[in-house]
Amino acid sequence: MTVSKLAAHSSRCSITIGSPVDAIVSKYVDHLRALRYADDTIQHYLASLRHFTHRLNKRLTLADIDNALVTEFVDLHLPHCRCPRPCMRHVNTVRAALRHLLAVLKQEGLCNVGRPQLHTPVDVELELFRHYLVDSCGYAQTTCRNRLWHIRNFLDSVVGQEPVTADRLTSTDIENFTARCFKGRCHATRRSYCVDLASYLRFRGLHGDDTRALLAAIPKMAPPIPARLPIAMTDRELDLFFAAFDLTKPIGMRDFAIARCLSDLALRRMEVARLQLGSFDWPNGTVTLTHNKGGRERKLPLPVQTAHALVRYLQHGRPDTSNRAVFVRQIAPYDKPISAVAINHLVRAAFVRAGLGERFRGVHVLRRTAATRLIRGGASLKEVADVLGHRHLNTTTIYTGVDLDRLRKVAQPWPERQS
Ligand SMILES: [Zn+2]
């Protein structure tokens, strides 16, 4: 179906003749076609727009459409939708359709989408804190989101609508807040509240506030003890896993190269998703990781098998794209890097194909396996920690499942770095 036919189809089927969204339907379709979406998908997205505009008909102008309105529609309206059928109610489809609508509105300069809505002093403070978490600490989006959510709860309860300054915060505020948050929560959640508060107070400290007394008021929580020793894959299981990729297809070449990066280089899935073409120094056989967890750059040697898998993918599997990310999407929207979630799915699917689906579920087992293999190969704990990008030795022992005291006797002295 051509663009004009799709747009005409949309306007014919539109329940809301004269809806302001109609004015940008053709731009919306152009946008989706530029991202090479299939015609069927475009139809589904247009159906989602019709549902959205029908629901909001009474009060909708283009300037009113923002993230909050979209979230309200997807999270609050859809689960209880009583609109006349047929209407598109598939949550993921509607969410994706409206995300593209926001993108088009932003492109056209028709609304304030994308600009953070900073209404209160707490909003402004959290925006600064978010920049610190992303730019200085290099945390993943999920980590930032959870941390900001905890700190928003804390600041809302303490300063309300007032300006945020450290002298407004007292040790009692910290004690009351943690006591309230701890009720009915497990150890891991309690600890995450404490870690998040400490992170925020360190951020205030960087702005010249004396937060030592406040930091001291945060309850000391021991790190979670793994319920059982972490499982690593055997050599046989690893072989089965690698054999589960179809190297005759572009997507198989991409997924295999991702799998090799995860298991040979012990990368986190976010680190794989963020690999750029410029991350590799091919003549010297190294890869440099930047913007990773903790914000520390790390350079790793590139094993031969990993390099072979990458070269095969880059030469024969990677689609034409202007994006500089190594691993890009093979389905619409094209020209975008693969997401960390997609990496999870493709690894999980390979486990199932290899007959290992019952035993292994997550991506992390590949990182643990790499660490265990390094230890078995005679690497010191410090060397393993360097490869994994760990700052603390204890974290590395959790990965490798080895006895810390026994290892301390054989490992190089650990130069504990200050954060
Ligand atoms: Zn509805």
CSV table of N, CA and C in Angstrom, one decimal, residues 19 44 66-67 72 84 93 126 145 152 156 181 218 236 256 262 268-269 283 302 308 369 382 397 400:
chain,number,residue,atom,x,y,z
A,19,SER,N,-10.0,15.3,13.9
A,19,SER,CA,-9.1,15.3,15.0
A,19,SER,C,-7.8,16.0,14.7
A,44,HIS,N,-1.4,-1.2,11.8
A,44,HIS,CA,-1.6,-1.4,13.3
A,44,HIS,C,-1.4,-0.1,14.1
A,66,ASP,N,1.7,14.7,25.2
A,66,ASP,CA,3.1,14.6,25.8
A,66,ASP,C,3.2,13.2,26.4
A,67,ASN,N,4.4,13.0,27.0
A,67,ASN,CA,4.7,11.7,27.6
A,67,ASN,C,3.6,11.3,28.6
A,72,GLU,N,-0.6,7.8,30.5
A,72,GLU,CA,-1.9,7.7,31.1
A,72,GLU,C,-2.8,6.8,30.2
A,84,PRO,N,-15.8,1.6,21.8
A,84,PRO,CA,-16.5,0.7,20.9
A,84,PRO,C,-15.5,-0.1,20.0
A,93,THR,N,1.8,-2.7,21.0
A,93,THR,CA,1.6,-2.0,19.7
A,93,THR,C,1.2,-0.5,19.9
A,126,LEU,N,16.5,16.5,40.6
A,126,LEU,CA,16.6,15.1,40.0
A,126,LEU,C,17.2,15.1,38.6
A,145,ARG,N,16.8,5.0,36.4
A,145,ARG,CA,15.3,5.2,36.6
A,145,ARG,C,14.9,4.8,38.1
A,152,ARG,N,13.3,10.5,44.5
A,152,ARG,CA,12.2,11.4,44.4
A,152,ARG,C,11.3,11.2,45.6
A,156,ASP,N,10.6,14.2,48.1
A,156,ASP,CA,9.2,14.7,48.2
A,156,ASP,C,8.7,14.6,49.7
A,181,CYS,N,10.6,2.8,54.4
A,181,CYS,CA,10.8,2.0,53.2
A,181,CYS,C,11.1,0.6,53.5
A,218,ILE,N,22.7,6.4,57.3
A,218,ILE,CA,22.2,5.4,56.4
A,218,ILE,C,22.5,4.0,57.1
A,236,ARG,N,31.3,-28.5,27.2
A,236,ARG,CA,30.4,-29.2,26.3
A,236,ARG,C,29.1,-28.3,26.1
A,256,PHE,N,25.6,-14.7,16.7
A,256,PHE,CA,26.7,-15.5,17.1
A,256,PHE,C,27.9,-14.6,17.6
A,262,LEU,N,29.9,-11.8,24.5
A,262,LEU,CA,29.4,-12.0,25.9
A,262,LEU,C,30.3,-13.1,26.6
A,268,ARG,N,29.1,-7.2,29.7
A,268,ARG,CA,27.7,-7.1,30.1
A,268,ARG,C,26.9,-6.8,28.8
A,269,ARG,N,25.6,-7.2,28.8
A,269,ARG,CA,24.8,-7.0,27.6
A,269,ARG,C,24.8,-5.6,27.2
A,283,PRO,N,44.4,-3.7,14.0
A,283,PRO,CA,45.8,-4.1,13.9
A,283,PRO,C,46.4,-4.6,15.2
A,302,LEU,N,41.5,-8.9,22.1
A,302,LEU,CA,40.4,-9.5,21.3
A,302,LEU,C,40.8,-10.9,20.9
A,308,HIS,N,37.1,-13.4,14.6
A,308,HIS,CA,36.5,-14.1,13.4
A,308,HIS,C,35.0,-13.9,13.3
A,369,THR,N,30.7,-17.7,33.2
A,369,THR,CA,31.5,-18.8,32.6
A,369,THR,C,32.9,-18.3,32.2
A,382,LYS,N,43.0,-10.6,40.3
A,382,LYS,CA,43.0,-9.2,39.8
A,382,LYS,C,42.8,-9.1,38.3
A,397,THR,N,34.7,-12.6,43.3
A,397,THR,CA,34.6,-13.9,43.8
A,397,THR,C,33.1,-14.4,43.7
A,400,THR,N,32.9,-15.9,40.2
A,400,THR,CA,33.7,-17.1,39.9
A,400,THR,C,33.4,-18.2,40.9
